[in-house]
mmCIF file of C-alpha atoms and ligand atoms in Angstrom:
data_model
loop_
_atom_site.group_PDB
_atom_site.id
_atom_site.type_symbol
_atom_site.label_atom_id
_atom_site.label_comp_id
_atom_site.label_asym_id
_atom_site.label_seq_id
_atom_site.Cartn_x
_atom_site.Cartn_y
_atom_site.Cartn_z
ATOM 1 C CA MET A 1 4.066 12.066 24.067
ATOM 2 C CA GLU A 2 3.025 13.819 20.870
ATOM 3 C CA ALA A 3 0.543 15.972 22.786
ATOM 4 C CA ALA A 4 3.371 16.793 25.213
ATOM 5 C CA GLY A 5 5.514 18.145 22.377
ATOM 6 C CA ALA A 6 7.510 15.146 21.107
ATOM 7 C CA THR A 7 8.308 15.567 17.421
ATOM 8 C CA VAL A 8 10.304 12.369 16.825
ATOM 9 C CA LEU A 9 9.347 8.803 17.664
ATOM 10 C CA HIS A 10 12.324 6.424 17.738
ATOM 11 C CA LEU A 11 11.276 2.889 16.812
ATOM 12 C CA ASP A 12 13.546 0.079 18.009
ATOM 13 C CA VAL A 13 13.030 -2.814 15.601
ATOM 14 C CA MET A 14 14.677 -6.097 16.670
ATOM 15 C CA ASP A 15 14.648 -9.279 14.628
ATOM 16 C CA GLY A 16 15.880 -12.044 16.951
ATOM 17 C CA HIS A 17 18.930 -12.520 14.660
ATOM 18 C CA PHE A 18 21.055 -9.377 14.681
ATOM 19 C CA VAL A 19 20.012 -8.982 18.331
ATOM 20 C CA PRO A 20 18.667 -11.742 20.583
ATOM 21 C CA ASN A 21 15.231 -10.194 21.153
ATOM 22 C CA ILE A 22 12.261 -9.600 18.878
ATOM 23 C CA SER A 23 10.371 -6.319 19.326
ATOM 24 C CA PHE A 24 7.900 -5.374 16.588
ATOM 25 C CA GLY A 25 7.759 -4.876 12.861
ATOM 26 C CA THR A 26 5.909 -3.132 10.070
ATOM 27 C CA PRO A 27 2.269 -3.851 11.086
ATOM 28 C CA VAL A 28 2.739 -2.131 14.456
ATOM 29 C CA ILE A 29 4.458 0.834 12.798
ATOM 30 C CA ALA A 30 1.678 1.110 10.196
ATOM 31 C CA SER A 31 -0.958 1.225 12.941
ATOM 32 C CA LEU A 32 0.994 3.886 14.867
ATOM 33 C CA ARG A 33 1.328 5.889 11.634
ATOM 34 C CA LYS A 34 -2.460 6.287 11.452
ATOM 35 C CA ARG A 35 -2.466 7.922 14.878
ATOM 36 C CA SER A 36 0.597 10.147 14.787
ATOM 37 C CA LYS A 37 2.183 12.944 12.793
ATOM 38 C CA MET A 38 5.562 12.584 14.537
ATOM 39 C CA PHE A 39 8.724 11.962 12.530
ATOM 40 C CA PHE A 40 9.197 8.176 12.606
ATOM 41 C CA ASP A 41 12.881 7.435 13.179
ATOM 42 C CA ALA A 42 13.282 3.664 12.701
ATOM 43 C CA HIS A 43 16.343 2.000 14.209
ATOM 44 C CA LEU A 44 16.663 -1.301 12.385
ATOM 45 C CA MET A 45 18.521 -3.743 14.620
ATOM 46 C CA ILE A 46 18.070 -6.395 11.960
ATOM 47 C CA ASP A 47 20.044 -8.487 9.514
ATOM 48 C CA GLU A 48 19.604 -7.692 5.807
ATOM 49 C CA PRO A 49 18.152 -4.191 6.333
ATOM 50 C CA GLU A 50 18.194 -3.601 2.542
ATOM 51 C CA ARG A 51 15.770 -6.493 2.104
ATOM 52 C CA TYR A 52 13.161 -4.971 4.433
ATOM 53 C CA ALA A 53 13.755 -1.240 3.919
ATOM 54 C CA GLU A 54 10.922 -0.746 1.438
ATOM 55 C CA ALA A 55 8.395 -2.404 3.772
ATOM 56 C CA PHE A 56 9.406 -0.048 6.594
ATOM 57 C CA VAL A 57 9.017 2.985 4.339
ATOM 58 C CA LYS A 58 5.595 1.749 3.192
ATOM 59 C CA ALA A 59 4.619 1.290 6.845
ATOM 60 C CA GLY A 60 5.244 5.008 7.358
ATOM 61 C CA CYS A 61 8.841 5.441 8.523
ATOM 62 C CA ASP A 62 10.412 8.821 7.668
ATOM 63 C CA HIS A 63 13.947 7.697 8.377
ATOM 64 C CA LEU A 64 15.794 4.362 8.481
ATOM 65 C CA THR A 65 18.976 3.692 10.432
ATOM 66 C CA PHE A 66 20.796 0.421 9.754
ATOM 67 C CA HIS A 67 23.699 -1.169 11.643
ATOM 68 C CA ILE A 68 27.129 -1.161 10.038
ATOM 69 C CA GLU A 69 27.760 -4.594 11.611
ATOM 70 C CA ALA A 70 24.744 -6.079 9.806
ATOM 71 C CA ILE A 71 25.752 -5.348 6.222
ATOM 72 C CA GLU A 72 28.581 -5.810 3.758
ATOM 73 C CA GLU A 73 28.064 -3.127 1.129
ATOM 74 C CA PRO A 74 27.465 0.097 3.062
ATOM 75 C CA LYS A 75 27.342 2.432 0.054
ATOM 76 C CA ALA A 76 24.786 0.258 -1.726
ATOM 77 C CA VAL A 77 22.581 0.121 1.367
ATOM 78 C CA VAL A 78 22.698 3.915 1.786
ATOM 79 C CA GLN A 79 21.794 4.412 -1.880
ATOM 80 C CA HIS A 80 18.996 1.852 -1.711
ATOM 81 C CA ILE A 81 17.382 3.475 1.340
ATOM 82 C CA ARG A 82 17.762 6.999 -0.062
ATOM 83 C CA GLY A 83 16.168 5.806 -3.276
ATOM 84 C CA LEU A 84 13.051 4.934 -1.279
ATOM 85 C CA GLY A 85 12.599 8.637 -0.484
ATOM 86 C CA VAL A 86 13.573 8.714 3.200
ATOM 87 C CA SER A 87 16.623 9.906 5.085
ATOM 88 C CA VAL A 88 19.221 7.385 6.146
ATOM 89 C CA GLY A 89 21.394 6.774 9.168
ATOM 90 C CA VAL A 90 24.094 4.366 10.220
ATOM 91 C CA SER A 91 24.504 2.947 13.714
ATOM 92 C CA LEU A 92 27.514 1.511 15.539
ATOM 93 C CA ASN A 93 27.601 -0.899 18.471
ATOM 94 C CA PRO A 94 29.551 0.259 21.561
ATOM 95 C CA THR A 95 32.839 -1.380 20.537
ATOM 96 C CA THR A 96 32.629 -0.690 16.794
ATOM 97 C CA PRO A 97 35.191 2.011 15.996
ATOM 98 C CA LEU A 98 34.402 5.252 14.209
ATOM 99 C CA HIS A 99 36.503 4.278 11.185
ATOM 100 C CA ALA A 100 34.112 1.379 10.452
ATOM 101 C CA VAL A 101 31.715 3.909 8.903
ATOM 102 C CA ALA A 102 34.385 6.068 7.228
ATOM 103 C CA PRO A 103 33.398 4.990 3.668
ATOM 104 C CA ILE A 104 29.862 6.356 4.098
ATOM 105 C CA ILE A 105 30.231 9.096 6.705
ATOM 106 C CA GLU A 106 29.683 11.831 4.110
ATOM 107 C CA LEU A 107 26.679 10.064 2.582
ATOM 108 C CA VAL A 108 24.403 9.637 5.609
ATOM 109 C CA ASP A 109 21.987 12.068 7.251
ATOM 110 C CA MET A 110 22.617 10.715 10.726
ATOM 111 C CA VAL A 111 25.076 8.719 12.778
ATOM 112 C CA LEU A 112 23.619 6.786 15.717
ATOM 113 C CA VAL A 113 26.099 5.876 18.456
ATOM 114 C CA MET A 114 24.913 3.015 20.681
ATOM 115 C CA SER A 115 25.707 3.700 24.322
ATOM 116 C CA VAL A 116 24.473 0.244 25.393
ATOM 117 C CA TRP A 117 24.504 -3.102 23.572
ATOM 118 C CA PRO A 118 21.517 -3.149 21.215
ATOM 119 C CA GLY A 119 18.683 -5.518 21.891
ATOM 120 C CA PHE A 120 17.590 -4.851 25.457
ATOM 121 C CA GLY A 121 16.072 -1.882 27.275
ATOM 122 C CA GLY A 122 17.070 -0.670 30.701
ATOM 123 C CA GLN A 123 20.879 -1.103 30.468
ATOM 124 C CA SER A 124 23.444 1.282 31.988
ATOM 125 C CA PHE A 125 25.133 3.915 29.881
ATOM 126 C CA ILE A 126 28.625 2.971 28.594
ATOM 127 C CA THR A 127 30.698 6.108 29.263
ATOM 128 C CA GLU A 128 33.542 5.022 26.947
ATOM 129 C CA VAL A 129 31.416 5.746 23.860
ATOM 130 C CA LEU A 130 31.568 9.495 24.553
ATOM 131 C CA ALA A 131 35.009 9.681 22.922
ATOM 132 C CA LYS A 132 33.445 8.258 19.756
ATOM 133 C CA VAL A 133 30.651 10.858 19.931
ATOM 134 C CA GLU A 134 33.308 13.584 20.141
ATOM 135 C CA GLY A 135 35.098 12.067 17.153
ATOM 136 C CA PHE A 136 31.928 12.142 15.069
ATOM 137 C CA LYS A 137 31.067 15.659 16.213
ATOM 138 C CA ALA A 138 34.404 16.825 14.803
ATOM 139 C CA ARG A 139 33.794 15.095 11.457
ATOM 140 C CA LEU A 140 30.093 15.589 10.701
ATOM 141 C CA ARG A 141 28.649 18.548 8.817
ATOM 142 C CA ASP A 142 26.128 20.811 10.568
ATOM 143 C CA ASN A 143 23.264 19.234 8.624
ATOM 144 C CA GLN A 144 24.141 15.686 9.733
ATOM 145 C CA ARG A 145 22.544 14.587 12.999
ATOM 146 C CA LEU A 146 24.437 12.834 15.778
ATOM 147 C CA GLU A 147 22.123 10.619 17.804
ATOM 148 C CA ILE A 148 22.872 8.633 20.949
ATOM 149 C CA ASP A 149 20.820 5.663 22.117
ATOM 150 C CA GLY A 150 20.969 3.645 25.339
ATOM 151 C CA GLY A 151 20.925 4.520 29.031
ATOM 152 C CA ILE A 152 20.047 8.172 28.402
ATOM 153 C CA ASP A 153 18.605 9.734 31.555
ATOM 154 C CA ARG A 154 18.979 12.831 33.751
ATOM 155 C CA GLU A 155 22.415 11.704 34.898
ATOM 156 C CA THR A 156 23.883 10.849 31.470
ATOM 157 C CA ILE A 157 22.296 13.350 29.076
ATOM 158 C CA PRO A 158 24.531 16.306 30.059
ATOM 159 C CA ALA A 159 27.722 14.391 29.191
ATOM 160 C CA ALA A 160 26.191 13.107 25.932
ATOM 161 C CA ALA A 161 25.200 16.652 24.941
ATOM 162 C CA ALA A 162 28.620 18.020 25.936
ATOM 163 C CA ALA A 163 30.285 15.389 23.719
ATOM 164 C CA GLY A 164 28.280 16.703 20.772
ATOM 165 C CA ALA A 165 25.161 14.540 20.453
ATOM 166 C CA ASP A 166 22.144 16.516 19.226
ATOM 167 C CA THR A 167 19.459 13.804 19.254
ATOM 168 C CA PHE A 168 18.804 11.708 22.362
ATOM 169 C CA VAL A 169 16.863 8.464 22.564
ATOM 170 C CA ALA A 170 15.222 7.906 25.937
ATOM 171 C CA GLY A 171 13.055 4.898 26.715
ATOM 172 C CA THR A 172 13.115 3.874 30.357
ATOM 173 C CA ALA A 173 13.871 7.424 31.572
ATOM 174 C CA VAL A 174 10.637 8.648 29.975
ATOM 175 C CA PHE A 175 8.243 5.718 29.952
ATOM 176 C CA GLY A 176 9.367 4.415 33.347
ATOM 177 C CA ALA A 177 8.785 7.825 34.958
ATOM 178 C CA PRO A 178 5.589 8.594 36.883
ATOM 179 C CA ASP A 179 5.141 11.653 34.625
ATOM 180 C CA PRO A 180 6.522 10.811 31.150
ATOM 181 C CA ALA A 181 5.777 14.255 29.687
ATOM 182 C CA GLY A 182 7.546 15.971 32.582
ATOM 183 C CA ALA A 183 10.498 13.574 32.293
ATOM 184 C CA MET A 184 10.843 14.342 28.574
ATOM 185 C CA ALA A 185 10.735 18.107 29.190
ATOM 186 C CA GLU A 186 13.366 17.799 31.924
ATOM 187 C CA LEU A 187 15.713 15.794 29.648
ATOM 188 C CA GLU A 188 15.309 18.360 26.892
ATOM 189 C CA ARG A 189 16.052 21.204 29.325
ATOM 190 C CA LEU A 190 19.201 19.458 30.584
ATOM 191 C CA ALA A 191 20.465 18.816 27.041
ATOM 192 C CA ARG A 192 19.762 22.379 25.888
ATOM 193 C CA GLU A 193 21.481 23.839 28.936
ATOM 194 C CA VAL A 194 24.695 22.047 27.950
ATOM 195 C CA SER A 195 24.502 22.678 24.183
ATOM 196 C CA GLU A 196 23.796 26.382 24.692
ATOM 197 C CA THR A 197 26.896 26.751 26.848
ATOM 198 C CA THR A 198 29.079 24.707 24.489
ATOM 199 C CA VAL A 199 27.913 26.554 21.362
ATOM 200 C CA GLU A 200 29.428 29.762 22.783
HETATM 201 ZN ZN1 ZN B 1 17.287 2.632 19.128
#
């Protein structure tokens, strides 16, 4: 994917507590780091993200996103992660309302809206979250990224881009395609087509 032009690698870390499945952790990320110059965007679907943040930074992550549902002191978690020298994002499950992150919305570099329930690949896109994407688009500064994760494919990416998302996580739509590089290029083209028309 890097050779095909990918600049960001989104890493879905699952702990078997915050979400039912376990995916991978810091040793796998550290071994990928040796082979890639991509920006490592870690999505921590884990309890106690502040406890493990340093280990993920040491493993080579450039960015850590934690879940608002997993923590109690959002400002402290943002400050802790930023203090480790990486950028920081906050993620919301499909039914978590926008106002849940209001206390830290100005402090984060990215908001990640989940468009499926975290913890499993291959689920269908939940259209209702697009209103939340629009709400964030209206509130975020230009230098804050708005990422969407779950069920992103050729059918859903235009609506996600039209709602204001600027960063799209695609798993199945890319890695399940016969030609992953071609699938990635096609998704990017579809998203750009929409953003270029909306920007005007
Ligand atoms: Zn993710």
